[in-house]
């Protein structure tokens, strides 16, 4: 079934518009296990048929494999109808000492290796290589990728280089993507960033972004894309259990117990934990998109169905009352709207 795309949301102060649900293409780079090429193609096809028009990738994902596959899958689509984001900071260079398989979680050959580089030249080289791999002449959004240990070069060299490309029309919007929120707030406040990709810091289990990046985005009129909304898996099932992951580690028992308590409140409101986890980021007015990793067409269909489910307004109030989310989490108005369109 085709779904509406009219609910696109603009990255503030730019011409770039994102659908409320985005396609995260890290798994197309064989993250943790092989994704057959036919599954990758079918997943993008299913996302397109469902109305998803925002696709996110990076050179880091499978040493370029994700970009190659996504570019191939989108090649016959009208370029004006979709938005692609990629990232800079990990430049792919020849690997002088290959061991056969990539050591960073992607099941690919390691003929290339990643080299941290947030210099102006590195940014330009990285974008040129991405455009070549994807068969594109422009990117809609480019993020600095995990610049945690590289603030000075990222802020002083990489972001100005991206700003120049944005002004030239090669890029539509620029920003940074990280697993922390404090430095993302600095990028919004101290650089020309339009948007940030916030991983795991505004979820049902972690609302720390309310202390820094979300207020900065609201104050400055900038935008946020939310990823990692399942916190590596703990929020991805109706009933969390021991042994599930939280931020890439085994979830500690107290956190599992809290996730179960949230799941119980969700069930009392006629919904479930994964649905609420996808809807929750949209409660904040600066968050314009939730992007999920999708490996197969079936995962796409499941995620679209979860995203479109109505979340009762009273759920967030009950979670606040029971101390399961912070009392300063905004109301549910934006979240209720997000469930009706992609």
C-alpha atoms as one frame of an Amber mdcrd trajectory, in Angstrom:
protein
   0.000   0.000   0.000   1.246   3.461  -0.833   1.303   6.025   1.945   1.213
   9.801   2.005   4.450  11.749   1.851   2.762  15.087   2.455   3.939  15.110
   6.061   7.502  16.077   5.215   9.233  18.357   7.662  11.721  20.993   6.714
  15.224  21.242   8.118  14.812  24.759   9.405  16.359  27.561   7.369  17.061
  25.201   4.445  15.118  23.873   1.473  15.628  20.242   2.583  12.515  18.327
   3.675  12.508  14.911   5.360   9.744  12.362   5.716   8.963  11.641   9.369
  10.436   8.141   9.051  13.867   7.616   7.505  15.725   4.591   6.120  19.036
   3.920   7.881  21.345   2.107   5.484  24.121   0.981   7.847  22.887  -2.614
   7.625  23.213  -2.491   3.829  26.954  -2.410   4.557  26.750  -5.877   6.160
  26.645  -4.629   9.740  27.249  -7.640  12.035  26.224 -10.098   9.308  25.905
 -10.345   5.540  22.909  -8.660   3.930  22.412 -10.315   0.531  22.341  -7.831
  -2.340  18.805  -8.857  -3.273  17.600  -8.191   0.281  19.239  -4.762   0.270
  17.558  -3.847  -3.013  14.191  -5.169  -1.849  14.424  -3.193   1.403  14.959
   0.087  -0.451  12.141  -0.798  -2.848   9.784  -1.502   0.068  10.780   1.768
   1.742  10.026   3.676  -1.441   6.648   1.977  -1.874   5.822   2.855   1.760
   6.499   6.534   1.131   9.882   6.854   2.817  11.960   9.467   1.031  14.868
  10.040   3.425  17.836   7.671   3.180  20.945   7.893   5.387  24.318   6.272
   4.750  28.053   6.817   5.344  31.456   5.695   4.006  32.032   3.983   7.367
  29.165   1.547   6.725  30.793  -1.460   5.140  33.778   0.513   3.840  31.606
   2.097   1.161  29.346  -0.887   0.481  26.268   0.815   1.952  26.754   3.858
  -0.281  27.248   1.660  -3.347  24.124  -0.381  -2.692  21.943   2.581  -1.782
  23.079   4.527  -4.840  22.309   1.579  -7.087  18.877   1.052  -5.537  17.912
   4.709  -5.964  19.430   5.247  -9.390  16.204   4.937 -11.355  14.214   7.117
  -8.943  13.494  10.803  -9.674  16.299  12.692  -7.945  14.021  15.516  -6.835
  11.763  13.117  -4.920  14.195  11.795  -2.307  16.735  13.054   0.198  20.116
  11.398   0.815  22.468  12.092   3.684  25.999  10.813   4.076  28.886  11.643
   6.356  32.508  12.767   6.488  35.337  12.273   8.940  36.327   8.700   8.175
  38.207   8.863   4.880  38.547   5.521   3.088  42.115   4.826   2.000  43.952
   1.712   0.737  44.757  -0.777   3.483  48.433  -1.672   3.346  47.989  -4.576
   5.768  44.648  -6.287   5.096  43.647  -9.238   7.259  40.709 -10.323   5.141
  37.694  -9.040   7.098  36.872  -5.591   8.450  37.497  -5.256  12.180  34.739
  -2.704  12.945  31.640  -4.849  12.832  30.988  -4.992   9.094  31.296  -8.308
   7.261  33.294  -7.036   4.277  36.823  -7.364   2.947  39.256  -4.879   4.450
  40.998  -3.806   1.234  40.259  -0.292   2.471  40.674   1.194   5.918  39.217
   4.200   7.717  41.410   7.209   8.399  40.127   9.939  10.702  40.261  13.199
   8.757  38.222  16.328   9.437  40.513  18.587   7.422  39.150  20.653   4.564
  40.957  18.450   2.042  39.715  15.307   3.747  36.128  16.536   3.641  36.355
  17.368  -0.061  37.967  14.023  -0.899  35.372  12.123   1.137  32.403  13.845
  -0.503  33.845  13.344  -3.984  34.284   9.628  -3.268  30.742   9.359  -1.880
  29.258  11.033  -4.954  31.232   8.654  -7.166  30.123   5.553  -5.236  26.480
   6.636  -5.216  26.349   7.954  -8.762  25.074  11.356  -7.615  26.024  14.933
  -8.431  24.979  16.347  -5.058  24.118  15.353  -1.499  21.146  16.736   0.374
  22.642  16.489   3.867  26.187  15.864   5.084  27.012  15.172   8.730  30.363
  15.148  10.489  30.567  11.534  11.650  31.467  10.974  15.331  33.831  13.950
  15.760  34.022  13.343  19.542  37.834  13.405  19.705  38.297  15.931  16.913
  36.376  19.038  17.971  38.965  21.600  16.937  39.558  20.319  13.415  35.892
  19.452  12.914  34.698  22.897  13.998  37.505  24.956  12.446  38.061  23.096
   9.157  35.366  20.551   8.350  32.295  22.632   9.145  33.480  25.727   7.208
  34.262  23.454   4.236  30.743  22.013   4.399  29.287  25.514   4.693  31.048
  26.547   1.483  29.662  23.518  -0.345  26.218  24.301   0.997  26.502  27.859
  -0.273  27.562  26.497  -3.673  24.522  24.224  -3.826  26.496  20.955  -3.687
  24.936  20.213  -0.270  21.498  21.207   0.976  22.110  21.114   4.743  25.045
  20.396   7.067  25.529  19.159  10.597  27.019  16.489  12.833  25.984  13.052
  14.052  27.065  11.586  17.389  26.158   9.271  20.261  26.492  12.143  22.732
  24.403  15.274  22.995  26.664  17.851  24.691  29.010  18.340  21.729  26.086
  18.370  19.323  24.801  21.368  21.262  28.175  23.029  20.724  27.944  22.399
  16.983  24.540  24.055  16.905  25.660  27.021  18.996  29.190  27.566  17.690
  29.174  26.514  14.030  27.062  26.838  10.872  25.339  23.480  11.467  21.693
  23.332  10.324  20.815  19.938  11.763  22.243  17.254  14.038  21.755  13.496
  14.094  21.202  12.492  17.709  21.884   8.823  18.487  20.292   7.280  21.559
  20.097  10.344  23.767  16.392  11.108  23.472  14.642   7.807  23.987  12.276
   6.237  26.487  15.333   5.241  28.540  17.560   8.309  28.102  16.364  11.892
  27.871  19.733  13.544  28.552  19.413  15.580  25.338  16.885  17.736  27.210
  19.863  19.199  29.083  21.750  20.531  26.069  21.146  19.844  22.384  17.345
  20.002  22.288  17.135  23.363  24.090  19.895  24.667  21.804  17.990  23.560
  18.701  14.785  25.126  19.978  16.475  28.391  20.925  18.340  28.724  17.627
  15.594  27.455  15.325  17.553  24.405  14.158  16.543  20.780  13.610  17.282
  17.318  14.983  17.122  13.842  13.440  16.742  11.035  15.990  18.412   7.646
  15.545  19.191   4.787  17.907  15.672   5.050  19.333  15.749   1.412  20.511
  19.018   2.006  22.434  20.707  -0.923  20.617  17.777  -3.278  21.096  16.387
  -3.043  24.620  13.330  -1.088  23.430  12.779  -3.134  20.286  10.524  -5.869
  21.723   7.161  -5.908  23.445   8.734  -7.519  26.513  12.450  -6.807  27.162
  14.509  -9.575  28.716  17.932 -10.212  30.191  20.735 -10.438  27.640  19.394
  -7.696  25.368  21.705  -4.838  24.427  21.703  -1.250  25.644  24.122   1.127
  23.911  26.024  -1.830  22.405  26.572  -3.543  25.805  24.567  -6.112  27.759
  21.783  -4.193  29.464  22.155  -4.106  33.276  19.251  -5.702  35.209  17.921
  -2.397  36.651  17.611  -0.985  33.147  15.854  -4.127  31.925  13.425  -3.772
  34.832  12.751  -0.147  33.910  12.157  -1.056  30.270   9.681  -3.714  31.403
   7.882  -1.190  33.581   7.564   1.143  30.578   6.311  -1.799  28.503   3.623
  -2.481  31.127   2.384   1.109  30.926   2.362   0.883  27.116   0.284  -2.298
  27.281  -2.180  -0.631  29.650  -2.704   2.035  26.975  -3.257  -0.505  24.219
   0.109  -0.123  22.533   3.552  -1.684  22.863   7.123  -0.716  23.638   8.557
  -0.566  20.072   5.682   1.629  18.875   6.161   3.992  21.781   9.950   4.034
  21.277   9.547   5.173  17.663   6.909   7.773  18.521   8.632   9.199  21.602
  11.280  11.408  19.899   8.548  13.205  17.988   7.231  14.573  21.287   9.953
  17.223  21.048   9.231  20.007  18.538  12.791  20.196  17.183  12.919  16.513
  16.172  11.700  16.288  12.594  12.581  12.679  11.759  13.226   9.250  13.256
  15.527   7.063  11.151  15.656   3.295  11.645  18.053   0.706  10.289  16.228
  -1.651   7.929  17.824  -4.779   6.465  14.918  -6.453   4.637  11.603  -5.561
   3.064   9.838  -7.273   5.958  11.651  -5.064   8.476  10.589  -2.040   6.455
   6.951  -3.117   6.545   7.108  -3.807  10.275   8.723  -0.455  11.054   6.297
   1.480   8.861   3.379  -0.215  10.615   4.848   0.599  14.037   5.485   4.204
  13.012   1.937   4.709  11.789   0.220   3.350  14.872  -1.623   5.882  17.006
  -0.097   6.487  20.442  -2.652   7.485  23.106  -1.965  10.969  24.452  -2.229
   9.784  28.039   0.714   7.402  27.714   3.347  10.096  28.155   1.479  11.571
  31.135   1.360   8.178  32.860   5.060   7.587  32.224   5.838  10.991  33.750
   3.596  10.364  36.746   5.266   7.022  37.456   8.747   8.530  37.142   9.618
   6.419  34.115  10.431   9.414  31.912  11.554  12.883  32.934   8.908  15.376
  34.049  10.186  17.948  31.539   9.488  15.759  28.496   7.176  17.881  26.295
   3.552  16.972  25.619   2.402  14.452  23.067   0.964  16.712  20.370   3.813
  16.301  17.871   3.970  12.575  18.516   0.292  12.115  17.776   0.702  13.889
  14.448   3.781  11.875  13.486   1.932   8.569  13.604  -0.395   9.520  10.737
   2.139  10.037   7.978   5.651   9.181   6.954
